[in-house]
């Protein structure tokens, strides 16, 4: 890698989408961001925003057949801004990979053996790992000479002690089928826990934080001295908090009950729990802004959905307070966590005995900056910390290829 190779392209490949960001790690600048969606459909859409020279957002709609075509379209857009993928300043491509199992606990240079292991983990991440693999192979074909790095969602949670990571299942069966708690949103939890420590003016090793990543997918983590000791998602991203379309925690016997009494197949139940439950299943909406609008208009079903969502959230705050013993901060992040003041207020309402409170004025302020929203007297800081998973992936990628 040459001294002037300081750029990292971050790719986040979904089954029909490709999100990307180009960052300059030398100066810390974000050079371009974009999204290709509806890949393989008749009306695909590419949105590209060049940030380096204050360029204007560009959109185009046309059929983009596959991820190969999508990445080539992205390369064309970057080239139009003088940021082409053939630039000698491009140091590496960093890929978000959802599931790394027990083997991948650090950012990893991708070779054929790594690809085979990611593929071997498809049964425990059938919705995510195949799409991540597609993005990696596409990028390899376009730039076979460039280091490609996998950064795993599960890696940050690999520090969980065995008693937190294991389910109370027969050990032989669990081990044979890799059934344990892995956790997800790891890049977000890693980034936000460090930024929260910075907000408090302390080293991450000195701080215990409960991180609440609240988006359409949602997860909580207990981070002690910079290391994850528990997290709400498990073998898959289905466990834990109530989410936009996922149920979160549920009695496993519900599955057998639905098989026997509703005649649903395992695939139908999988679809129900992952895509038709959560806030959507409870009230028909999975957008918190719409739910709050309906509540303001007196909609009782929306109000119940909100109460269920908050109840689960408060249970995890209480549980992780017990797990950590001492909590220095609770940090809200992601789409809902960063933007919904009513969620933040309701989540800590009545928890003053635990040292938690929000200041109404601070909580109501809108800002893209990390900030503390608790009153001065609160024993535990309540913070809003915007997540930056792409920056975290870029940092880990660049550190690895630089070393």
Short mmCIF file of C-alpha atoms in Angstrom, two decimals:
data_model
loop_
_atom_site.label_atom_id
_atom_site.label_comp_id
_atom_site.label_asym_id
_atom_site.label_seq_id
_atom_site.Cartn_x
_atom_site.Cartn_y
_atom_site.Cartn_z
CA UNK A 1 0.00 0.00 0.00
CA UNK A 2 1.45 3.36 -1.02
CA UNK A 3 1.62 6.31 1.37
CA UNK A 4 -1.07 8.24 -0.51
CA UNK A 5 -3.50 5.28 -0.53
CA UNK A 6 -5.79 6.53 2.23
CA UNK A 7 -9.27 5.93 0.83
CA UNK A 8 -11.60 3.11 1.87
CA UNK A 9 -14.78 2.12 0.06
CA UNK A 10 -17.34 0.61 2.44
CA UNK A 11 -19.94 -1.73 0.95
CA UNK A 12 -23.07 -3.02 2.69
CA UNK A 13 -24.75 -5.51 0.38
CA UNK A 14 -28.35 -6.58 0.92
CA UNK A 15 -30.31 -9.11 -1.09
CA UNK A 16 -31.63 -6.39 -3.43
CA UNK A 17 -29.64 -3.34 -2.34
CA UNK A 18 -26.12 -1.96 -2.14
CA UNK A 19 -25.23 0.87 0.26
CA UNK A 20 -21.81 2.45 -0.06
CA UNK A 21 -19.58 5.19 1.28
CA UNK A 22 -16.14 6.36 0.19
CA UNK A 23 -14.02 7.80 3.01
CA UNK A 24 -10.57 9.36 3.15
CA UNK A 25 -8.90 8.03 6.29
CA UNK A 26 -6.02 10.47 5.97
CA UNK A 27 -8.11 13.58 6.45
CA UNK A 28 -11.21 11.95 7.90
CA UNK A 29 -13.41 13.23 5.08
CA UNK A 30 -16.48 11.47 3.71
CA UNK A 31 -16.09 11.77 -0.06
CA UNK A 32 -19.28 10.15 -1.37
CA UNK A 33 -22.33 8.22 -0.17
CA UNK A 34 -24.98 6.33 -2.06
CA UNK A 35 -27.51 3.57 -2.39
CA UNK A 36 -28.62 1.22 -5.13
CA UNK A 37 -32.00 -0.34 -4.37
CA UNK A 38 -34.44 -2.74 -6.02
CA UNK A 39 -31.55 -4.58 -7.74
CA UNK A 40 -32.94 -7.14 -10.20
CA UNK A 41 -36.32 -5.44 -10.42
CA UNK A 42 -37.73 -3.54 -13.38
CA UNK A 43 -37.27 -0.10 -11.85
CA UNK A 44 -33.98 -0.08 -9.91
CA UNK A 45 -32.84 3.19 -8.37
CA UNK A 46 -29.39 4.65 -7.72
CA UNK A 47 -28.93 7.66 -5.45
CA UNK A 48 -25.41 9.12 -5.34
CA UNK A 49 -24.18 12.13 -3.38
CA UNK A 50 -20.63 13.42 -3.90
CA UNK A 51 -19.56 15.21 -0.73
CA UNK A 52 -15.92 16.04 -1.48
CA UNK A 53 -16.63 19.11 -3.62
CA UNK A 54 -20.11 19.88 -2.31
CA UNK A 55 -21.70 18.21 -5.33
CA UNK A 56 -25.42 17.78 -5.72
CA UNK A 57 -27.26 14.51 -5.22
CA UNK A 58 -27.85 12.56 -8.43
CA UNK A 59 -30.60 9.99 -8.96
CA UNK A 60 -31.26 7.61 -11.80
CA UNK A 61 -33.90 4.95 -12.35
CA UNK A 62 -33.21 2.08 -14.72
CA UNK A 63 -33.09 -1.68 -14.52
CA UNK A 64 -29.94 -2.84 -12.72
CA UNK A 65 -29.86 -6.58 -13.27
CA UNK A 66 -27.55 -7.78 -10.48
CA UNK A 67 -24.88 -6.75 -7.98
CA UNK A 68 -22.20 -6.81 -10.70
CA UNK A 69 -24.15 -4.19 -12.63
CA UNK A 70 -24.89 -2.26 -9.41
CA UNK A 71 -21.23 -1.97 -8.41
CA UNK A 72 -20.25 -1.01 -11.95
CA UNK A 73 -22.89 1.72 -11.86
CA UNK A 74 -21.47 2.92 -8.52
CA UNK A 75 -17.96 2.92 -10.04
CA UNK A 76 -19.23 5.06 -12.92
CA UNK A 77 -20.76 7.59 -10.54
CA UNK A 78 -17.57 7.79 -8.49
CA UNK A 79 -15.47 8.19 -11.66
CA UNK A 80 -17.65 11.11 -12.75
CA UNK A 81 -16.54 12.87 -9.55
CA UNK A 82 -12.87 11.99 -10.01
CA UNK A 83 -13.11 9.32 -7.31
CA UNK A 84 -12.89 6.22 -9.50
CA UNK A 85 -12.23 2.74 -8.14
CA UNK A 86 -9.10 2.61 -10.30
CA UNK A 87 -7.56 5.42 -8.24
CA UNK A 88 -4.18 4.63 -6.63
CA UNK A 89 -5.53 6.42 -3.55
CA UNK A 90 -7.97 3.58 -2.88
CA UNK A 91 -6.39 1.43 -0.15
CA UNK A 92 -9.06 -1.22 0.40
CA UNK A 93 -12.72 -2.17 0.24
CA UNK A 94 -14.41 -2.90 3.57
CA UNK A 95 -17.46 -5.16 3.61
CA UNK A 96 -20.12 -5.43 6.27
CA UNK A 97 -20.71 -9.13 6.95
CA UNK A 98 -23.53 -9.91 9.34
CA UNK A 99 -22.51 -13.27 10.79
CA UNK A 100 -18.95 -14.31 11.61
CA UNK A 101 -19.75 -17.12 14.03
CA UNK A 102 -17.09 -17.94 16.61
CA UNK A 103 -14.20 -17.87 14.17
CA UNK A 104 -14.26 -14.24 13.06
CA UNK A 105 -13.87 -11.93 16.03
CA UNK A 106 -11.71 -9.29 14.29
CA UNK A 107 -11.72 -7.56 10.88
CA UNK A 108 -10.37 -10.13 8.44
CA UNK A 109 -8.58 -10.01 5.09
CA UNK A 110 -10.76 -11.94 2.67
CA UNK A 111 -9.39 -14.96 0.82
CA UNK A 112 -11.04 -18.11 -0.50
CA UNK A 113 -10.91 -19.84 2.90
CA UNK A 114 -12.66 -16.89 4.53
CA UNK A 115 -15.35 -16.90 1.84
CA UNK A 116 -15.98 -20.61 2.41
CA UNK A 117 -16.37 -20.05 6.15
CA UNK A 118 -18.81 -17.14 5.62
CA UNK A 119 -20.73 -19.45 3.29
CA UNK A 120 -20.69 -22.21 5.91
CA UNK A 121 -22.46 -19.79 8.27
CA UNK A 122 -25.36 -19.19 5.86
CA UNK A 123 -27.70 -21.54 7.81
CA UNK A 124 -27.51 -19.22 10.84
CA UNK A 125 -27.82 -16.04 8.73
CA UNK A 126 -29.83 -17.06 5.66
CA UNK A 127 -31.15 -13.54 4.96
CA UNK A 128 -27.83 -11.73 5.27
CA UNK A 129 -24.66 -13.73 4.62
CA UNK A 130 -25.59 -14.73 1.04
CA UNK A 131 -26.10 -11.06 0.12
CA UNK A 132 -22.83 -10.10 1.84
CA UNK A 133 -21.01 -12.82 -0.14
CA UNK A 134 -22.49 -11.53 -3.38
CA UNK A 135 -21.15 -8.05 -2.67
CA UNK A 136 -17.69 -9.37 -1.83
CA UNK A 137 -17.40 -11.51 -4.96
CA UNK A 138 -18.65 -8.65 -7.12
CA UNK A 139 -16.04 -6.29 -5.68
CA UNK A 140 -13.31 -8.90 -6.09
CA UNK A 141 -14.12 -9.22 -9.79
CA UNK A 142 -13.95 -5.47 -10.23
CA UNK A 143 -10.74 -4.94 -8.25
CA UNK A 144 -8.99 -8.33 -7.78
CA UNK A 145 -5.73 -6.56 -6.90
CA UNK A 146 -7.19 -4.63 -3.94
CA UNK A 147 -7.32 -5.85 -0.30
CA UNK A 148 -10.88 -6.72 0.66
CA UNK A 149 -11.72 -6.78 4.36
CA UNK A 150 -14.71 -8.33 6.13
CA UNK A 151 -15.96 -6.53 9.24
CA UNK A 152 -18.45 -8.69 11.15
CA UNK A 153 -21.59 -7.57 13.00
CA UNK A 154 -21.06 -10.36 15.51
CA UNK A 155 -17.40 -9.59 16.31
CA UNK A 156 -17.92 -6.97 19.04
CA UNK A 157 -20.14 -9.38 20.97
CA UNK A 158 -17.59 -12.20 20.92
CA UNK A 159 -16.31 -11.01 24.31
CA UNK A 160 -19.53 -12.14 26.01
CA UNK A 161 -18.76 -14.63 28.78
CA UNK A 162 -19.88 -18.19 28.11
CA UNK A 163 -22.68 -17.96 30.67
CA UNK A 164 -24.20 -15.07 28.70
CA UNK A 165 -23.61 -16.56 25.25
CA UNK A 166 -24.98 -20.07 25.82
CA UNK A 167 -28.61 -21.09 25.77
CA UNK A 168 -29.75 -23.68 28.31
CA UNK A 169 -29.90 -26.41 25.64
CA UNK A 170 -28.38 -29.85 25.49
CA UNK A 171 -24.70 -29.07 24.96
CA UNK A 172 -24.03 -31.69 22.28
CA UNK A 173 -26.98 -30.58 20.16
CA UNK A 174 -26.16 -26.90 20.58
CA UNK A 175 -22.50 -27.38 19.67
CA UNK A 176 -23.23 -29.63 16.71
CA UNK A 177 -25.48 -26.97 15.15
CA UNK A 178 -23.65 -23.84 16.39
CA UNK A 179 -26.66 -22.77 18.48
CA UNK A 180 -25.62 -19.96 20.82
CA UNK A 181 -26.04 -16.22 21.19
CA UNK A 182 -23.89 -14.20 18.77
CA UNK A 183 -25.47 -10.73 18.79
CA UNK A 184 -25.66 -8.23 15.92
CA UNK A 185 -25.30 -4.49 15.20
CA UNK A 186 -21.80 -4.94 16.61
CA UNK A 187 -20.15 -2.15 14.63
CA UNK A 188 -22.79 0.27 15.92
CA UNK A 189 -22.46 -0.87 19.54
CA UNK A 190 -18.65 -0.65 19.34
CA UNK A 191 -18.71 2.85 17.86
CA UNK A 192 -21.42 4.24 20.14
CA UNK A 193 -19.94 2.83 23.36
CA UNK A 194 -16.58 4.47 22.55
CA UNK A 195 -18.19 7.77 21.56
CA UNK A 196 -20.22 7.76 24.79
CA UNK A 197 -17.03 7.37 26.82
CA UNK A 198 -15.54 10.28 24.86
CA UNK A 199 -18.65 12.35 25.62
CA UNK A 200 -18.07 11.70 29.33
CA UNK A 201 -14.41 12.66 29.00
CA UNK A 202 -13.21 9.18 29.95
CA UNK A 203 -11.37 6.25 28.43
CA UNK A 204 -13.70 3.43 27.27
CA UNK A 205 -11.97 1.08 29.75
CA UNK A 206 -13.35 3.23 32.60
CA UNK A 207 -16.98 3.33 31.49
CA UNK A 208 -19.96 0.97 31.73
CA UNK A 209 -22.58 1.74 29.07
CA UNK A 210 -25.96 0.38 28.05
CA UNK A 211 -26.26 0.99 24.30
CA UNK A 212 -29.76 1.04 22.80
CA UNK A 213 -29.60 0.72 18.99
CA UNK A 214 -33.19 1.51 18.04
CA UNK A 215 -34.02 1.40 14.34
CA UNK A 216 -36.34 -0.84 12.36
CA UNK A 217 -34.06 -3.54 13.75
CA UNK A 218 -33.29 -2.93 17.42
CA UNK A 219 -30.84 -4.29 19.96
CA UNK A 220 -29.42 -3.49 23.38
CA UNK A 221 -25.98 -4.24 24.76
CA UNK A 222 -24.25 -4.11 28.11
CA UNK A 223 -20.68 -2.83 27.62
CA UNK A 224 -18.30 -3.02 30.59
CA UNK A 225 -15.02 -1.19 30.16
CA UNK A 226 -15.23 -1.30 26.37
CA UNK A 227 -16.11 -5.00 26.18
CA UNK A 228 -19.57 -6.39 25.44
CA UNK A 229 -20.78 -8.65 28.25
CA UNK A 230 -24.37 -9.17 27.06
CA UNK A 231 -26.60 -8.27 24.14
CA UNK A 232 -30.25 -8.74 23.29
CA UNK A 233 -30.03 -10.41 19.85
CA UNK A 234 -29.06 -14.06 19.83
CA UNK A 235 -28.49 -16.81 17.27
CA UNK A 236 -30.29 -14.54 14.79
CA UNK A 237 -31.42 -10.89 14.87
CA UNK A 238 -34.93 -12.01 15.92
CA UNK A 239 -34.34 -12.21 19.67
CA UNK A 240 -34.64 -9.31 22.09
CA UNK A 241 -36.42 -5.97 21.76
CA UNK A 242 -39.69 -5.33 19.94
CA UNK A 243 -38.68 -4.15 16.46
CA UNK A 244 -40.31 -2.73 13.36
CA UNK A 245 -41.40 -6.09 11.95
CA UNK A 246 -39.73 -8.62 14.30
CA UNK A 247 -41.34 -9.95 17.45
CA UNK A 248 -38.25 -9.99 19.64
CA UNK A 249 -38.45 -12.25 22.72
CA UNK A 250 -41.23 -14.81 22.54
CA UNK A 251 -42.07 -18.12 24.21
CA UNK A 252 -40.54 -20.78 21.89
CA UNK A 253 -43.66 -22.90 22.41
CA UNK A 254 -45.62 -20.32 20.40
CA UNK A 255 -44.01 -21.87 17.31
CA UNK A 256 -45.28 -25.36 18.13
CA UNK A 257 -48.69 -23.97 19.08
CA UNK A 258 -49.01 -22.26 15.69
CA UNK A 259 -47.89 -25.41 13.87
CA UNK A 260 -50.43 -27.61 15.67
CA UNK A 261 -53.39 -25.25 15.95
CA UNK A 262 -53.05 -22.77 13.10
CA UNK A 263 -51.60 -25.22 10.59
CA UNK A 264 -48.70 -22.88 9.78
CA UNK A 265 -45.51 -24.30 8.29
CA UNK A 266 -42.06 -23.46 9.69
CA UNK A 267 -41.49 -21.11 6.74
CA UNK A 268 -44.78 -19.33 7.39
CA UNK A 269 -43.94 -18.92 11.08
CA UNK A 270 -40.48 -17.63 10.16
CA UNK A 271 -42.12 -15.06 7.88
CA UNK A 272 -44.63 -14.15 10.61
CA UNK A 273 -42.04 -13.58 13.34
CA UNK A 274 -39.50 -11.74 11.16
CA UNK A 275 -41.63 -9.72 8.75
CA UNK A 276 -45.19 -9.48 10.06
CA UNK A 277 -44.74 -8.97 13.80
CA UNK A 278 -43.24 -6.28 16.03
CA UNK A 279 -44.82 -2.83 15.70
CA UNK A 280 -46.21 -3.72 12.26
CA UNK A 281 -48.05 -6.74 13.63
CA UNK A 282 -49.31 -4.86 16.66
CA UNK A 283 -50.75 -1.79 14.93
CA UNK A 284 -50.14 -1.99 11.18
CA UNK A 285 -47.28 0.54 11.15
CA UNK A 286 -43.56 0.05 11.72
CA UNK A 287 -42.60 3.74 11.40
CA UNK A 288 -42.34 5.30 14.87
CA UNK A 289 -43.20 8.76 13.48
CA UNK A 290 -46.49 7.46 12.11
CA UNK A 291 -47.23 5.60 15.34
CA UNK A 292 -46.68 8.76 17.39
CA UNK A 293 -48.93 10.73 14.99
CA UNK A 294 -51.68 8.16 15.46
CA UNK A 295 -51.26 8.26 19.25
CA UNK A 296 -51.64 12.05 19.19
CA UNK A 297 -54.93 11.52 17.33
CA UNK A 298 -56.17 9.12 20.02
CA UNK A 299 -55.48 5.78 18.29
CA UNK A 300 -55.62 3.13 21.04
CA UNK A 301 -54.00 0.34 18.99
CA UNK A 302 -51.00 2.54 18.21
CA UNK A 303 -50.78 3.53 21.89
CA UNK A 304 -50.77 -0.14 22.94
CA UNK A 305 -48.05 -0.97 20.40
CA UNK A 306 -45.94 1.91 21.76
CA UNK A 307 -46.47 0.76 25.36
CA UNK A 308 -45.40 -2.81 24.50
CA UNK A 309 -42.31 -1.47 22.72
CA UNK A 310 -41.36 0.70 25.71
CA UNK A 311 -42.10 -2.02 28.27
CA UNK A 312 -39.63 -4.39 26.57
CA UNK A 313 -37.05 -1.63 26.33
CA UNK A 314 -37.34 -0.81 30.04
CA UNK A 315 -36.99 -4.49 30.94
CA UNK A 316 -33.65 -4.63 29.13
CA UNK A 317 -32.43 -1.40 30.74
CA UNK A 318 -33.22 -2.92 34.14
CA UNK A 319 -31.68 -6.28 33.28
CA UNK A 320 -28.46 -4.75 31.96
CA UNK A 321 -28.19 -2.50 35.00
CA UNK A 322 -28.13 -5.70 37.05
CA UNK A 323 -25.62 -7.32 34.67
CA UNK A 324 -23.22 -4.35 34.82
CA UNK A 325 -23.64 -3.54 38.50
CA UNK A 326 -22.62 0.07 37.87
CA UNK A 327 -23.94 2.03 34.90
CA UNK A 328 -22.28 5.28 33.86
CA UNK A 329 -24.42 6.00 30.81
CA UNK A 330 -27.37 4.86 28.72
CA UNK A 331 -26.85 5.77 25.05
CA UNK A 332 -29.66 5.98 22.49
CA UNK A 333 -28.70 5.57 18.84
CA UNK A 334 -29.95 4.70 15.31
CA UNK A 335 -33.06 6.09 13.59
CA UNK A 336 -35.56 5.90 16.45
CA UNK A 337 -33.02 6.30 19.25
CA UNK A 338 -31.54 9.46 17.72
CA UNK A 339 -34.78 11.10 16.58
CA UNK A 340 -37.67 10.09 18.85
CA UNK A 341 -37.76 12.20 22.00
CA UNK A 342 -40.99 10.46 23.21
CA UNK A 343 -39.26 7.05 23.07
CA UNK A 344 -36.28 8.29 25.09
CA UNK A 345 -38.51 9.99 27.65
CA UNK A 346 -40.80 6.98 28.09
CA UNK A 347 -37.89 4.53 28.31
CA UNK A 348 -36.49 6.11 31.49
CA UNK A 349 -39.70 7.52 32.99
CA UNK A 350 -39.98 6.47 36.64
CA UNK A 351 -36.44 5.08 36.81
CA UNK A 352 -35.08 7.90 38.99
CA UNK A 353 -34.23 5.41 41.74
CA UNK A 354 -31.85 3.81 39.22
CA UNK A 355 -30.26 7.20 38.59
CA UNK A 356 -32.00 7.73 35.24
CA UNK A 357 -33.85 10.83 34.07
CA UNK A 358 -34.07 13.09 31.03
CA UNK A 359 -34.24 16.86 30.95
CA UNK A 360 -37.32 17.78 28.91
CA UNK A 361 -35.67 20.74 27.15
CA UNK A 362 -32.46 18.87 26.30
CA UNK A 363 -34.42 15.84 25.14
CA UNK A 364 -36.59 17.90 22.81
CA UNK A 365 -33.64 19.57 21.06
CA UNK A 366 -32.81 18.17 17.63
CA UNK A 367 -29.14 17.84 16.75
CA UNK A 368 -26.86 15.64 14.70
CA UNK A 369 -24.21 15.83 17.43
CA UNK A 370 -23.59 13.50 20.36
CA UNK A 371 -25.08 15.06 23.47
CA UNK A 372 -26.20 14.39 27.04
CA UNK A 373 -29.92 14.83 27.64
CA UNK A 374 -30.08 13.99 31.35
CA UNK A 375 -30.26 16.74 34.02
CA UNK A 376 -27.11 17.70 35.90
CA UNK A 377 -28.22 15.89 39.05
CA UNK A 378 -28.75 12.50 37.37
CA UNK A 379 -26.38 9.79 38.61
CA UNK A 380 -26.39 8.06 35.21
CA UNK A 381 -25.82 10.06 32.03
CA UNK A 382 -28.49 9.61 29.36
CA UNK A 383 -26.98 10.34 25.95
CA UNK A 384 -27.98 10.54 22.31
CA UNK A 385 -25.05 9.37 20.19
CA UNK A 386 -25.47 9.21 16.39
CA UNK A 387 -24.10 5.92 15.12
CA UNK A 388 -21.68 5.69 12.21
CA UNK A 389 -21.30 2.07 11.20
CA UNK A 390 -19.65 2.95 7.90
CA UNK A 391 -16.94 4.96 9.65
CA UNK A 392 -16.39 2.09 12.09
CA UNK A 393 -16.03 -0.38 9.21
CA UNK A 394 -13.67 2.02 7.40
CA UNK A 395 -11.54 2.53 10.52
CA UNK A 396 -11.22 -1.20 11.13
CA UNK A 397 -10.48 -1.88 7.46
CA UNK A 398 -7.83 0.82 7.19
CA UNK A 399 -6.16 -0.20 10.45
CA UNK A 400 -5.86 -3.78 9.20
CA UNK A 401 -4.43 -3.00 5.75
CA UNK A 402 -2.11 -0.34 7.18
CA UNK A 403 -0.70 -2.85 9.62
#
